[in-house]
Short mmCIF file of N, CA and C in Angstrom, two decimals:
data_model
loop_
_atom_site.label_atom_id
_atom_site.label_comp_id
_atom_site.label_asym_id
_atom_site.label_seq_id
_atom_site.Cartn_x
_atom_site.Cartn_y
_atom_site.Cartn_z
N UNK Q 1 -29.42 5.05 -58.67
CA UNK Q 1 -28.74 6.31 -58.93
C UNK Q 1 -29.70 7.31 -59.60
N UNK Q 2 -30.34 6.57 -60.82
CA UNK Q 2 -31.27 7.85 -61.47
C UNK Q 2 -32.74 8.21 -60.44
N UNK Q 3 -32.67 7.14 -59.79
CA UNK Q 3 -33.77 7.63 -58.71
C UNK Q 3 -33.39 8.48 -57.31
N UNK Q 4 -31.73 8.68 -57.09
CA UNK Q 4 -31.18 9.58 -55.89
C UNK Q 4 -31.30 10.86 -56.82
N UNK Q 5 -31.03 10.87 -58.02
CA UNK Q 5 -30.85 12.04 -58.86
C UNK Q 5 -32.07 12.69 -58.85
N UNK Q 6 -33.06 12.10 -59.30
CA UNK Q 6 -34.65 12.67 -59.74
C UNK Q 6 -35.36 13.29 -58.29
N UNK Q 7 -34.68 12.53 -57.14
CA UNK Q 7 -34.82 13.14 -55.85
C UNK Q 7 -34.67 14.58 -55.34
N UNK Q 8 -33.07 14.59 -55.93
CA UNK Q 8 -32.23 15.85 -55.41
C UNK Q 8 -32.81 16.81 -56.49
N UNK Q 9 -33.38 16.42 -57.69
CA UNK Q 9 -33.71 17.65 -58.28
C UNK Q 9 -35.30 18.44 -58.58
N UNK Q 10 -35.79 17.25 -57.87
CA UNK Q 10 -37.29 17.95 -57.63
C UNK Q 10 -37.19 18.73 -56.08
N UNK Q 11 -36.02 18.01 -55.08
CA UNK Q 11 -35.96 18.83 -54.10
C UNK Q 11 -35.45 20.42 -54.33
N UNK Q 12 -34.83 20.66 -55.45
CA UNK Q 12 -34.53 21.95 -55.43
C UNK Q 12 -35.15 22.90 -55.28
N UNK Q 13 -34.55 24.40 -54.13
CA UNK Q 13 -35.79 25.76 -54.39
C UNK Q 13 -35.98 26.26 -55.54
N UNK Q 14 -36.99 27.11 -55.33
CA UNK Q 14 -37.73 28.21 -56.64
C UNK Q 14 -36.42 28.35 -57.32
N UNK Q 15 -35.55 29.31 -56.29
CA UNK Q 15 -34.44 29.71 -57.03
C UNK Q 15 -33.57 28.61 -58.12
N UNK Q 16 -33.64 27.62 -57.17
CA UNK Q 16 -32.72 26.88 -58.21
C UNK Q 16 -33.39 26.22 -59.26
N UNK Q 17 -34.68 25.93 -58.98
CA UNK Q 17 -35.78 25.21 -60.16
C UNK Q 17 -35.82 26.44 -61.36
N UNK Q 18 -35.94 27.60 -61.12
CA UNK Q 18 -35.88 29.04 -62.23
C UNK Q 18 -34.98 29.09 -62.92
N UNK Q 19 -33.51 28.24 -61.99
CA UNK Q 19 -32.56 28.32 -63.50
C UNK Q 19 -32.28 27.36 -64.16
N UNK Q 20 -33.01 26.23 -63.71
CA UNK Q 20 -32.83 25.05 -64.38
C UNK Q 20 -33.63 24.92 -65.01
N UNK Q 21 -35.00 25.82 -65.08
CA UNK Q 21 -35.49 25.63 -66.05
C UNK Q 21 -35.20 26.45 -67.31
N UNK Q 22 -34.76 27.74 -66.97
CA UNK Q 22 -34.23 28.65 -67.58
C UNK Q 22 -33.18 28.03 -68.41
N UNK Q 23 -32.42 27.43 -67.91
CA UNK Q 23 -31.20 26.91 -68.85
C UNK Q 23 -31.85 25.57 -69.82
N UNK Q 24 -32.68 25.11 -69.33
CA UNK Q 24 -33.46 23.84 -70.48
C UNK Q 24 -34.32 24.70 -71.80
N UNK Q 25 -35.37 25.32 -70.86
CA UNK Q 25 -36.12 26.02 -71.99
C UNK Q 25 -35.30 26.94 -72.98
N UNK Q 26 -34.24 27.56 -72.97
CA UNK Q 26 -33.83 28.77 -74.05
C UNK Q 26 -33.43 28.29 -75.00
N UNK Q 27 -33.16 27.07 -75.38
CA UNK Q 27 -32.70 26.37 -76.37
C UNK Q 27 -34.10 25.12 -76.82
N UNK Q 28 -34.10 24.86 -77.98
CA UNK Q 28 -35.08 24.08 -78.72
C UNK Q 28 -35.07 22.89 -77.45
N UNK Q 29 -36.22 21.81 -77.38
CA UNK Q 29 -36.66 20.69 -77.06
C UNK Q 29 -35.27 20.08 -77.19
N UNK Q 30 -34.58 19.01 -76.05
CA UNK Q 30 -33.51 18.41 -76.47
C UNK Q 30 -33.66 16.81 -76.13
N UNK Q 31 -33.09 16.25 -76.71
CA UNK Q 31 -33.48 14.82 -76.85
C UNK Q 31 -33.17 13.92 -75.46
N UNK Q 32 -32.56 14.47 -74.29
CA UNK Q 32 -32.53 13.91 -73.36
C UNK Q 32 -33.34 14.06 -72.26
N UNK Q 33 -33.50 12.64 -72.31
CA UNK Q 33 -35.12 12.57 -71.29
C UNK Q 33 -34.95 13.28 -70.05
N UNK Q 34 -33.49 13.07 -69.35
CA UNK Q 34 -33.92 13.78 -67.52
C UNK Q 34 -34.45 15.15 -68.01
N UNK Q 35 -33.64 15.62 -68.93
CA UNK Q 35 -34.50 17.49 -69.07
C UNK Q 35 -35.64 17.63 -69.09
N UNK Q 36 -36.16 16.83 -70.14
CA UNK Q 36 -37.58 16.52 -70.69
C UNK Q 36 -38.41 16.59 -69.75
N UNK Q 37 -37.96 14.67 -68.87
CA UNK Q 37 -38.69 14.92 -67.70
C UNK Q 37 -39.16 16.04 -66.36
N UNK Q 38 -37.84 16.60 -66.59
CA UNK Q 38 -38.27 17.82 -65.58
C UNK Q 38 -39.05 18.55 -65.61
N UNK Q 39 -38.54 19.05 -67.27
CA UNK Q 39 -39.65 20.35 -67.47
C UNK Q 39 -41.73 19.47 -67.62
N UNK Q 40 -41.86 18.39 -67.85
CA UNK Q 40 -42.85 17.88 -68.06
C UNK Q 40 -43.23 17.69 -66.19
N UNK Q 41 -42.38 17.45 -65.71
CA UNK Q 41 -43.20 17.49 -64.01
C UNK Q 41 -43.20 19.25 -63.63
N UNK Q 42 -42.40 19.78 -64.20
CA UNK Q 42 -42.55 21.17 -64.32
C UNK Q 42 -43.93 22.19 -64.32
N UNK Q 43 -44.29 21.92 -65.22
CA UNK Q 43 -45.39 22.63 -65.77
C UNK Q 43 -46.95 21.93 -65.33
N UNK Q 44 -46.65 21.07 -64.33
CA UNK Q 44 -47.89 20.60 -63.59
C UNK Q 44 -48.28 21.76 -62.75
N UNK Q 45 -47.49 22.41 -61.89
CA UNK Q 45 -47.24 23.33 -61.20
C UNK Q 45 -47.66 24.86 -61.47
N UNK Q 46 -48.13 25.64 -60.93
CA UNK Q 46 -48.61 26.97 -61.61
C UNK Q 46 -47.12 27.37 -61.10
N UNK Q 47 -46.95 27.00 -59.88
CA UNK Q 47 -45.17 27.59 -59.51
C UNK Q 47 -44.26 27.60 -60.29
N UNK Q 48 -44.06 26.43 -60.84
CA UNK Q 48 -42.89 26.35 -61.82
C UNK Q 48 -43.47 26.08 -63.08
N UNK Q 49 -44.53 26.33 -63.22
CA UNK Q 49 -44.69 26.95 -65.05
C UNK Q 49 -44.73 28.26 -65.59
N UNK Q 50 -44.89 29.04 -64.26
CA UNK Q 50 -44.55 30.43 -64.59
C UNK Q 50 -43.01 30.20 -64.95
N UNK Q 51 -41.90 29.56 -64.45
CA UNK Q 51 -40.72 29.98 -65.27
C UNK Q 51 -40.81 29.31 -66.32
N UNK Q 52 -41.65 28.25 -66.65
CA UNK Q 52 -41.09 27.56 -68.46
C UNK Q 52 -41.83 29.19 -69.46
N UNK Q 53 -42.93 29.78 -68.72
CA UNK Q 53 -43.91 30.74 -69.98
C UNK Q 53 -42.45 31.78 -70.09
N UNK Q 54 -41.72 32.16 -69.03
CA UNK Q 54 -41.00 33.69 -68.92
C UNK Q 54 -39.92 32.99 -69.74
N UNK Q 55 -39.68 32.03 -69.95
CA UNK Q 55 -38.02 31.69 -70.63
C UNK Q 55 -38.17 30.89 -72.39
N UNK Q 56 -39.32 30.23 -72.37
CA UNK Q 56 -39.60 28.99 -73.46
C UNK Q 56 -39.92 30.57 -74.57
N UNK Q 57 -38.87 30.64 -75.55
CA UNK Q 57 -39.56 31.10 -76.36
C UNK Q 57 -39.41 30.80 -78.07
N UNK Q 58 -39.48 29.30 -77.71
CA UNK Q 58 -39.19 28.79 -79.21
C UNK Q 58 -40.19 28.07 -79.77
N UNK Q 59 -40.45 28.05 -80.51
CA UNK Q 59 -42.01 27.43 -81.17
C UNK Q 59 -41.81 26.14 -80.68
N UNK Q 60 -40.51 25.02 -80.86
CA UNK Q 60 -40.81 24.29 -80.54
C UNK Q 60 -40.90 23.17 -79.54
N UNK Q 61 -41.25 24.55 -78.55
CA UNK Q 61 -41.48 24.14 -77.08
C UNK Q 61 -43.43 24.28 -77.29
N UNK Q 62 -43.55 25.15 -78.26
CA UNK Q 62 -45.42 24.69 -78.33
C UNK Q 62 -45.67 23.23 -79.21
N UNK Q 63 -44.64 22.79 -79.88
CA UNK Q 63 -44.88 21.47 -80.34
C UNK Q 63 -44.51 20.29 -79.61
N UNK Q 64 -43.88 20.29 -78.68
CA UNK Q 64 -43.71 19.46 -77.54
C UNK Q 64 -44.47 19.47 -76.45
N UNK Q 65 -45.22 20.42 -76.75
CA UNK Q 65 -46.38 20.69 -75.09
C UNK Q 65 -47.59 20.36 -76.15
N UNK Q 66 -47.78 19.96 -77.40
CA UNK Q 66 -48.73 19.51 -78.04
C UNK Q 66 -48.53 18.02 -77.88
N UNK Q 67 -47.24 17.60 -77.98
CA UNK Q 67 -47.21 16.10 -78.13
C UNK Q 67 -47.12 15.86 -76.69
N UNK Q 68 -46.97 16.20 -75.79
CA UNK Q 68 -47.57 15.72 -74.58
C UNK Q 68 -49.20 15.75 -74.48
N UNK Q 69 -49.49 16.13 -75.14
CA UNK Q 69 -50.76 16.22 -74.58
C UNK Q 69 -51.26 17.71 -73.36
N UNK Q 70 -50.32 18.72 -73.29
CA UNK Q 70 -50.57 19.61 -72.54
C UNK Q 70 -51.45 20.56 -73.18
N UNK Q 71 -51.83 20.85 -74.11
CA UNK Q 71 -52.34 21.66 -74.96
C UNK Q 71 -53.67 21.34 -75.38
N UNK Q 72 -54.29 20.49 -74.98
CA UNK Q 72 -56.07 20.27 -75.37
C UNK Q 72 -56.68 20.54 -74.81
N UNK Q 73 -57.04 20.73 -73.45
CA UNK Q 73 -57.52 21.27 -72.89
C UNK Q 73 -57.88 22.98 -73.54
N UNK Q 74 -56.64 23.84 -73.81
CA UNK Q 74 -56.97 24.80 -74.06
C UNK Q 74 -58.18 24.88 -75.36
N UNK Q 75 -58.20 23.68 -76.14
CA UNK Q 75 -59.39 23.88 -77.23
C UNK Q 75 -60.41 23.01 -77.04
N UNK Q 76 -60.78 22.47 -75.76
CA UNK Q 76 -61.87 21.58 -75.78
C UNK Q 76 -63.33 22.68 -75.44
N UNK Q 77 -64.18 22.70 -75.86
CA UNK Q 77 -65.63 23.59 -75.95
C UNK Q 77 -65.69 23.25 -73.72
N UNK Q 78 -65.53 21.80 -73.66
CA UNK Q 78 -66.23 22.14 -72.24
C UNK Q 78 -64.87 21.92 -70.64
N UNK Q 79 -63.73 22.40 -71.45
CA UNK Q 79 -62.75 22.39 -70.59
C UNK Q 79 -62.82 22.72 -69.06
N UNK Q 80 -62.09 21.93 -68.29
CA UNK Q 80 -61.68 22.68 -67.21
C UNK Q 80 -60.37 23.27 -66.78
N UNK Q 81 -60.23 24.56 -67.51
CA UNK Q 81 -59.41 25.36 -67.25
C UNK Q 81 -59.25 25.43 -65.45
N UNK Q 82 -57.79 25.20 -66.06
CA UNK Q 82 -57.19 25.42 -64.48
C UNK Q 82 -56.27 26.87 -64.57
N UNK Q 83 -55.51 27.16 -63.36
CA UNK Q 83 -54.00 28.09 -63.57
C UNK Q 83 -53.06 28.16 -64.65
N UNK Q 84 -52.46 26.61 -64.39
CA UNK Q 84 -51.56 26.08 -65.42
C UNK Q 84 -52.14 26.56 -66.46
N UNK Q 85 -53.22 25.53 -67.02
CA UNK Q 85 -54.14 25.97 -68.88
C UNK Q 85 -53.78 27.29 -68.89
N UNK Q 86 -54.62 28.22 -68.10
CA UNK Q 86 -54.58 30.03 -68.51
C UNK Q 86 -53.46 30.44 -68.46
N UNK Q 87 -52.62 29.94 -67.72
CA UNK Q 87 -50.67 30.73 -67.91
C UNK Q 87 -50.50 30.12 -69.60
N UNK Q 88 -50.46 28.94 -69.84
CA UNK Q 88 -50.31 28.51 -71.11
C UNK Q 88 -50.87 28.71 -72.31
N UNK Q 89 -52.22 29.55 -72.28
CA UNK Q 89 -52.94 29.98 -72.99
C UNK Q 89 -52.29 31.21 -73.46
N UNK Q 90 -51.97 32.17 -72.07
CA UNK Q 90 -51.44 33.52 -71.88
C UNK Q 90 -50.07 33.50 -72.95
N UNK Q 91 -49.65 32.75 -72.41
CA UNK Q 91 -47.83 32.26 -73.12
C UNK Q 91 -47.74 32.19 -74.70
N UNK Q 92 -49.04 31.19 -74.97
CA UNK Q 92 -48.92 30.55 -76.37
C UNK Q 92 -49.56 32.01 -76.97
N UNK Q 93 -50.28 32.96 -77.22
CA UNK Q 93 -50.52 34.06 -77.23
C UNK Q 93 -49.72 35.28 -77.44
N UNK Q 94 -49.11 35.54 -75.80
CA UNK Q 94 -48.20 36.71 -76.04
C UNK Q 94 -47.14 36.04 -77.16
N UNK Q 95 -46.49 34.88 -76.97
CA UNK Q 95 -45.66 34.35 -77.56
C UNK Q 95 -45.46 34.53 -79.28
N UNK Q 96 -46.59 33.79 -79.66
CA UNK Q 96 -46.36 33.42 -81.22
C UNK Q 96 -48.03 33.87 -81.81
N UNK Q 97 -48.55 34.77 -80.89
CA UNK Q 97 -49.85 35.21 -81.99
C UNK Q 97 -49.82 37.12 -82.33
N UNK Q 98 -49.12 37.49 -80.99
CA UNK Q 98 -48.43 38.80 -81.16
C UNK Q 98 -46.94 39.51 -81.66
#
């Protein structure tokens, strides 16, 4: 069952992935994993991490993208910045340094 589920919801379009992420991110980090998981296969994507940067605007969605491990890259001296990194760079920035 949780594997017909995880199916039907990575199959979803843009449209419908934008509000599902939209509706996860506007509220703090929540303790249930399918969300979690989503937004964490989420943001692999330059496609669908542009909607976690336009909606996530709670700090502690930058402390959960630290404890994944999504966030080192942006401070390693010999990184390889990808899309993703620079949208997330962009985000963590406009976000909470302006």
């Amino acid at each position: 069952k949780a594997v017909k589920r995880w199916a039907e919801l990575m199959g979803d379009n843009y449209i419908t992935k934008r509000m599902r992420i939209r509706d996860i991110v506007t509220v703090p980090p929540s303790v249930e994993q399918e969300q979690l998981s989503y937004i964490k296969q989420s943001i692999k994507k330059i496609e669908t991490v542009r909607y976690f940067v336009e909606f996530a605007h709670d700090y502690e969605w930058v402390e959960w993208l630290e404890a994944e491990g999504k966030l080192q890259n942006l401070f390693l001296v010999t990184s390889n910045d990808n899309e993703v990194d620079e949208l997330l760079a962009e985000w963590l920035v406009e976000q909470f340094l302006f």
